[in-house]
PDB file of C-alpha atoms in Angstrom:
ATOM      1  CA  MET G 737     -37.233   6.066 -18.624  1.00  0.00           C
ATOM      2  CA  SER G 738     -40.768   5.164 -19.792  1.00  0.00           C
ATOM      3  CA  ILE G 739     -43.714   7.636 -19.801  1.00  0.00           C
ATOM      4  CA  LYS G 740     -45.067   5.550 -17.138  1.00  0.00           C
ATOM      5  CA  ASN G 741     -42.417   5.767 -15.423  1.00  0.00           C
ATOM      6  CA  GLN G 742     -42.465   9.341 -15.433  1.00  0.00           C
ATOM      7  CA  ARG G 743     -45.728  10.000 -14.969  1.00  0.00           C
ATOM      8  CA  ALA G 744     -45.235   7.843 -11.624  1.00  0.00           C
ATOM      9  CA  ALA G 745     -42.692   9.863 -10.913  1.00  0.00           C
ATOM     10  CA  ALA G 746     -44.050  13.661 -11.202  1.00  0.00           C
ATOM     11  CA  ARG G 747     -47.364  11.778  -9.199  1.00  0.00           C
ATOM     12  CA  LYS G 748     -44.932  11.264  -6.430  1.00  0.00           C
ATOM     13  CA  SER G 749     -43.268  14.560  -6.800  1.00  0.00           C
ATOM     14  CA  THR G 750     -46.671  16.390  -6.725  1.00  0.00           C
ATOM     15  CA  GLU G 751     -47.026  14.478  -3.536  1.00  0.00           C
ATOM     16  CA  MET G 752     -43.812  15.086  -2.176  1.00  0.00           C
ATOM     17  CA  LEU G 753     -44.725  18.793  -2.734  1.00  0.00           C
ATOM     18  CA  TYR G 754     -47.871  18.406  -0.750  1.00  0.00           C
ATOM     19  CA  ILE G 755     -46.517  16.872   2.430  1.00  0.00           C
ATOM     20  CA  PHE G 756     -43.760  19.784   2.578  1.00  0.00           C
ATOM     21  CA  ALA G 757     -46.567  21.865   2.525  1.00  0.00           C
ATOM     22  CA  THR G 758     -48.985  20.286   4.354  1.00  0.00           C
ATOM     23  CA  VAL G 759     -46.854  18.435   7.258  1.00  0.00           C
ATOM     24  CA  PHE G 760     -43.637  19.737   7.381  1.00  0.00           C
ATOM     25  CA  LEU G 761     -43.948  23.375   7.222  1.00  0.00           C
ATOM     26  CA  PRO G 762     -46.963  23.565  10.133  1.00  0.00           C
ATOM     27  CA  SER G 763     -44.853  21.739  12.196  1.00  0.00           C
ATOM     28  CA  LEU G 764     -42.175  24.099  11.616  1.00  0.00           C
ATOM     29  CA  ASN G 765     -44.395  27.068  12.441  1.00  0.00           C
ATOM     30  CA  GLU G 766     -44.981  25.405  15.212  1.00  0.00           C
ATOM     31  CA  TYR G 767     -41.751  24.329  16.570  1.00  0.00           C
ATOM     32  CA  GLN G 768     -41.017  28.046  16.258  1.00  0.00           C
ATOM     33  CA  LYS G 769     -43.414  29.095  18.425  1.00  0.00           C
ATOM     34  CA  LYS G 770     -42.516  26.404  21.159  1.00  0.00           C
ATOM     35  CA  ILE G 771     -38.930  27.713  20.784  1.00  0.00           C
ATOM     36  CA  LYS G 772     -39.345  31.553  20.683  1.00  0.00           C
ATOM     37  CA  GLY G 773     -38.762  32.713  23.871  1.00  0.00           C
ATOM     38  CA  LYS G 774     -36.931  29.449  25.323  1.00  0.00           C
ATOM     39  CA  ILE G 775     -33.953  29.818  23.718  1.00  0.00           C
ATOM     40  CA  LYS G 776     -31.559  32.393  23.339  1.00  0.00           C
ATOM     41  CA  GLN G 777     -29.925  30.933  19.722  1.00  0.00           C
ATOM     42  CA  THR G 778     -26.482  31.036  20.497  1.00  0.00           C
ATOM     43  CA  ASP G 779     -24.050  30.601  17.560  1.00  0.00           C
ATOM     44  CA  THR G 780     -21.258  29.331  19.415  1.00  0.00           C
ATOM     45  CA  VAL G 781     -20.797  25.601  16.880  1.00  0.00           C
ATOM     46  CA  LYS G 782     -20.642  27.033  13.273  1.00  0.00           C
ATOM     47  CA  PHE G 783     -21.811  25.623  10.933  1.00  0.00           C
ATOM     48  CA  ASN G 784     -19.213  24.056   8.848  1.00  0.00           C
ATOM     49  CA  GLY G 785     -21.034  21.301   6.356  1.00  0.00           C
ATOM     50  CA  GLU G 786     -19.163  18.204   8.330  1.00  0.00           C
ATOM     51  CA  PHE G 787     -22.581  17.329  10.569  1.00  0.00           C
ATOM     52  CA  HIS G 788     -20.219  15.562  13.263  1.00  0.00           C
ATOM     53  CA  VAL G 789     -18.900  17.084  16.340  1.00  0.00           C
ATOM     54  CA  ASP G 790     -17.065  16.753  19.381  1.00  0.00           C
ATOM     55  CA  ILE G 791     -19.661  16.734  22.230  1.00  0.00           C
ATOM     56  CA  ASP G 792     -16.931  17.410  24.868  1.00  0.00           C
ATOM     57  CA  ASN G 793     -15.840  19.854  23.056  1.00  0.00           C
ATOM     58  CA  ILE G 794     -19.375  21.666  23.070  1.00  0.00           C
ATOM     59  CA  GLU G 795     -20.200  24.982  25.491  1.00  0.00           C
ATOM     60  CA  LYS G 796     -23.127  24.262  28.023  1.00  0.00           C
ATOM     61  CA  ASP G 797     -25.252  27.148  26.680  1.00  0.00           C
ATOM     62  CA  ALA G 798     -25.307  25.150  23.098  1.00  0.00           C
ATOM     63  CA  ILE G 799     -25.852  21.993  24.563  1.00  0.00           C
ATOM     64  CA  ILE G 800     -28.729  23.518  26.325  1.00  0.00           C
ATOM     65  CA  GLU G 801     -30.658  25.244  22.783  1.00  0.00           C
ATOM     66  CA  ALA G 802     -29.948  21.980  21.044  1.00  0.00           C
ATOM     67  CA  LEU G 803     -31.963  19.629  24.044  1.00  0.00           C
ATOM     68  CA  THR G 804     -34.330  22.483  24.027  1.00  0.00           C
ATOM     69  CA  LYS G 805     -34.923  22.192  20.283  1.00  0.00           C
ATOM     70  CA  GLU G 806     -35.361  18.436  20.898  1.00  0.00           C
ATOM     71  CA  LYS G 807     -37.586  18.954  23.717  1.00  0.00           C
ATOM     72  CA  ASN G 808     -40.181  20.820  21.704  1.00  0.00           C
ATOM     73  CA  GLY G 809     -40.063  19.071  18.523  1.00  0.00           C
ATOM     74  CA  LEU G 810     -36.756  19.343  16.656  1.00  0.00           C
ATOM     75  CA  THR G 811     -36.277  15.584  16.133  1.00  0.00           C
ATOM     76  CA  ASP G 812     -39.402  14.944  15.228  1.00  0.00           C
ATOM     77  CA  ILE G 813     -39.558  17.111  12.168  1.00  0.00           C
ATOM     78  CA  LEU G 814     -36.400  15.806  11.420  1.00  0.00           C
ATOM     79  CA  ASN G 815     -37.687  12.649  11.205  1.00  0.00           C
ATOM     80  CA  GLN G 816     -40.073  13.814   8.563  1.00  0.00           C
ATOM     81  CA  LEU G 817     -37.365  15.526   6.491  1.00  0.00           C
ATOM     82  CA  GLU G 818     -35.621  12.550   6.214  1.00  0.00           C
ATOM     83  CA  TYR G 819     -38.359  10.287   4.910  1.00  0.00           C
ATOM     84  CA  PHE G 820     -39.007  13.182   2.995  1.00  0.00           C
ATOM     85  CA  SER G 821     -35.682  12.834   1.643  1.00  0.00           C
ATOM     86  CA  ALA G 822     -35.345  10.004   1.120  1.00  0.00           C
ATOM     87  CA  CYS G 823     -38.333   9.970  -1.984  1.00  0.00           C
ATOM     88  CA  LEU G 824     -36.109  11.948  -3.426  1.00  0.00           C
ATOM     89  CA  VAL G 825     -32.904  10.802  -3.242  1.00  0.00           C
ATOM     90  CA  HIS G 826     -33.736   7.125  -3.980  1.00  0.00           C
ATOM     91  CA  GLY G 827     -35.882   8.337  -6.955  1.00  0.00           C
ATOM     92  CA  VAL G 828     -39.256   7.414  -6.069  1.00  0.00           C
ATOM     93  CA  ALA G 829     -39.850  10.819  -7.218  1.00  0.00           C
ATOM     94  CA  ASP G 830     -38.125  13.764  -8.903  1.00  0.00           C
ATOM     95  CA  GLU G 831     -35.977  15.792  -6.843  1.00  0.00           C
ATOM     96  CA  GLU G 832     -35.466  18.003  -9.450  1.00  0.00           C
ATOM     97  CA  MET G 833     -38.919  19.058  -9.951  1.00  0.00           C
ATOM     98  CA  VAL G 834     -39.424  19.450  -6.008  1.00  0.00           C
ATOM     99  CA  PHE G 835     -35.759  20.966  -5.920  1.00  0.00           C
ATOM    100  CA  SER G 836     -37.329  24.704  -7.368  1.00  0.00           C
ATOM    101  CA  PRO G 837     -40.729  25.182  -4.846  1.00  0.00           C
ATOM    102  CA  ILE G 838     -38.163  23.972  -1.746  1.00  0.00           C
ATOM    103  CA  ALA G 839     -34.510  23.878  -1.914  1.00  0.00           C
ATOM    104  CA  THR G 840     -33.804  27.293  -0.198  1.00  0.00           C
ATOM    105  CA  THR G 841     -35.985  26.658   3.047  1.00  0.00           C
ATOM    106  CA  PHE G 842     -34.726  22.816   2.967  1.00  0.00           C
ATOM    107  CA  CYS G 843     -30.927  23.814   3.168  1.00  0.00           C
ATOM    108  CA  ASP G 844     -31.926  27.128   5.346  1.00  0.00           C
ATOM    109  CA  PHE G 845     -33.489  24.536   7.743  1.00  0.00           C
ATOM    110  CA  ILE G 846     -30.873  22.263   8.025  1.00  0.00           C
ATOM    111  CA  GLU G 847     -28.180  24.943   8.261  1.00  0.00           C
ATOM    112  CA  ARG G 848     -29.831  26.430  10.817  1.00  0.00           C
ATOM    113  CA  GLU G 849     -30.289  23.060  12.504  1.00  0.00           C
ATOM    114  CA  HIS G 850     -27.209  22.185  12.321  1.00  0.00           C
ATOM    115  CA  LEU G 851     -26.475  21.439  15.853  1.00  0.00           C
ATOM    116  CA  LEU G 852     -28.828  18.450  16.731  1.00  0.00           C
ATOM    117  CA  ILE G 853     -28.303  16.995  13.747  1.00  0.00           C
ATOM    118  CA  SER G 854     -24.278  16.884  14.616  1.00  0.00           C
ATOM    119  CA  ILE G 855     -25.067  15.750  17.677  1.00  0.00           C
ATOM    120  CA  HIS G 856     -27.564  12.487  16.526  1.00  0.00           C
ATOM    121  CA  ARG G 857     -24.916  11.632  14.318  1.00  0.00           C
ATOM    122  CA  SER G 858     -21.774  11.937  16.073  1.00  0.00           C
ATOM    123  CA  LYS G 859     -23.368   9.697  19.790  1.00  0.00           C
ATOM    124  CA  SER G 860     -24.168   7.444  16.799  1.00  0.00           C
ATOM    125  CA  ASP G 861     -21.986   4.030  15.200  1.00  0.00           C
ATOM    126  CA  SER G 862     -20.744   4.358  11.575  1.00  0.00           C
ATOM    127  CA  SER G 863     -23.116   1.991  10.169  1.00  0.00           C
ATOM    128  CA  THR G 864     -26.147   3.823  11.708  1.00  0.00           C
ATOM    129  CA  ASN G 865     -25.899   7.477  10.907  1.00  0.00           C
ATOM    130  CA  TYR G 866     -28.582   9.424  11.120  1.00  0.00           C
ATOM    131  CA  TYR G 867     -30.018  11.442   8.358  1.00  0.00           C
ATOM    132  CA  ASN G 868     -28.210  10.133   5.696  1.00  0.00           C
ATOM    133  CA  ASN G 869     -30.991  10.526   3.173  1.00  0.00           C
ATOM    134  CA  MET G 870     -31.965  14.011   4.525  1.00  0.00           C
ATOM    135  CA  LEU G 871     -28.089  15.041   4.196  1.00  0.00           C
ATOM    136  CA  LYS G 872     -27.637  13.633   0.526  1.00  0.00           C
ATOM    137  CA  LEU G 873     -30.329  16.093  -0.214  1.00  0.00           C
ATOM    138  CA  TYR G 874     -28.692  19.037   1.412  1.00  0.00           C
ATOM    139  CA  LYS G 875     -25.942  18.277  -0.461  1.00  0.00           C
ATOM    140  CA  ILE G 876     -27.058  17.949  -3.446  1.00  0.00           C
ATOM    141  CA  TRP G 877     -29.309  20.434  -3.500  1.00  0.00           C
ATOM    142  CA  SER G 878     -27.462  23.239  -1.603  1.00  0.00           C
ATOM    143  CA  HIS G 879     -24.015  22.667  -4.604  1.00  0.00           C
ATOM    144  CA  ARG G 880     -26.963  23.383  -6.767  1.00  0.00           C
ATOM    145  CA  ILE G 881     -28.000  26.539  -5.329  1.00  0.00           C
ATOM    146  CA  GLN G 882     -24.341  27.890  -5.200  1.00  0.00           C
ATOM    147  CA  GLU G 883     -23.792  27.620  -8.618  1.00  0.00           C
ATOM    148  CA  SER G 884     -26.772  29.073  -9.519  1.00  0.00           C
ATOM    149  CA  ASP G 885     -25.685  32.001  -7.254  1.00  0.00           C
ATOM    150  CA  ILE G 886     -21.928  31.835  -9.139  1.00  0.00           C
ATOM    151  CA  LYS G 887     -23.829  31.870 -12.278  1.00  0.00           C
ATOM    152  CA  LYS G 888     -26.508  34.617 -11.736  1.00  0.00           C
ATOM    153  CA  LYS G 889     -22.939  36.819 -10.631  1.00  0.00           C
ATOM    154  CA  GLN G 890     -20.913  35.775 -13.319  1.00  0.00           C
ATOM    155  CA  ASP G 891     -24.074  36.794 -15.663  1.00  0.00           C
ATOM    156  CA  SER G 892     -23.832  39.788 -14.134  1.00  0.00           C
ATOM    157  CA  LEU G 893     -20.538  40.973 -14.272  1.00  0.00           C
ATOM    158  CA  ASN G 894     -20.529  39.774 -18.099  1.00  0.00           C
ATOM    159  CA  GLN G 895     -23.636  42.106 -18.761  1.00  0.00           C
ATOM    160  CA  LYS G 896     -21.489  45.123 -16.959  1.00  0.00           C
ATOM    161  CA  LEU G 897     -18.189  44.181 -19.554  1.00  0.00           C
ATOM    162  CA  SER G 898     -20.241  43.937 -22.243  1.00  0.00           C
ATOM    163  CA  ASP G 899     -21.888  47.703 -21.364  1.00  0.00           C
ATOM    164  CA  LEU G 900     -18.493  49.133 -21.125  1.00  0.00           C
ATOM    165  CA  GLY G 901     -18.774  48.469 -24.647  1.00  0.00           C
ATOM    166  CA  VAL G 902     -15.661  47.711 -27.158  1.00  0.00           C
ATOM    167  CA  LYS G 903     -12.787  49.527 -26.429  1.00  0.00           C
ATOM    168  CA  ASP G 904     -11.123  51.019 -28.893  1.00  0.00           C
ATOM    169  CA  GLU G 905      -7.676  50.049 -29.649  1.00  0.00           C
ATOM    170  CA  VAL G 906      -4.843  50.984 -30.688  1.00  0.00           C
ATOM    171  CA  LYS G 907      -2.927  48.783 -33.116  1.00  0.00           C
ATOM    172  CA  PRO G 908       0.999  48.966 -33.280  1.00  0.00           C
ATOM    173  CA  ILE G 909       2.873  50.321 -36.293  1.00  0.00           C
ATOM    174  CA  GLY G 910       2.476  47.638 -39.051  1.00  0.00           C
ATOM    175  CA  PHE G 911      -0.805  45.874 -38.043  1.00  0.00           C
TER     176      PHE G 911
END
């Protein structure tokens, strides 16, 4: 990649971080204020990472919760994230540069709001699946976060093993 392209990607990455901070986060805060007290946070539809649900088998309370969230701005926020994600997954901006500051917030939000995402995707035909870019970015980042967590645990275990010190070995006769 040429220096000029790297600079353009870096510039776009900082622009994406700015958009996340000035558009997404305020929208999220406003949305959370709106739904506070309006929903009882049912957890009947567990997150499974598939982003498809059988709408006929969802409990009434979960449907009411999803519709309340939709009515209070969740779809607008999801659309903002789809635009944001498209820039990253198609290389307009450097997703690795943007990862560290926002990946955890992004992934937590997707997991928390998976029901409405799944409903939208389940009611569309496969050629117009909603939120493809957002979910592609979610999968990239959630896997990277999991990998990082596993490596941290591995490093911690390796340190504990190292702290135990070298064991004295009793060698068999003749060695």
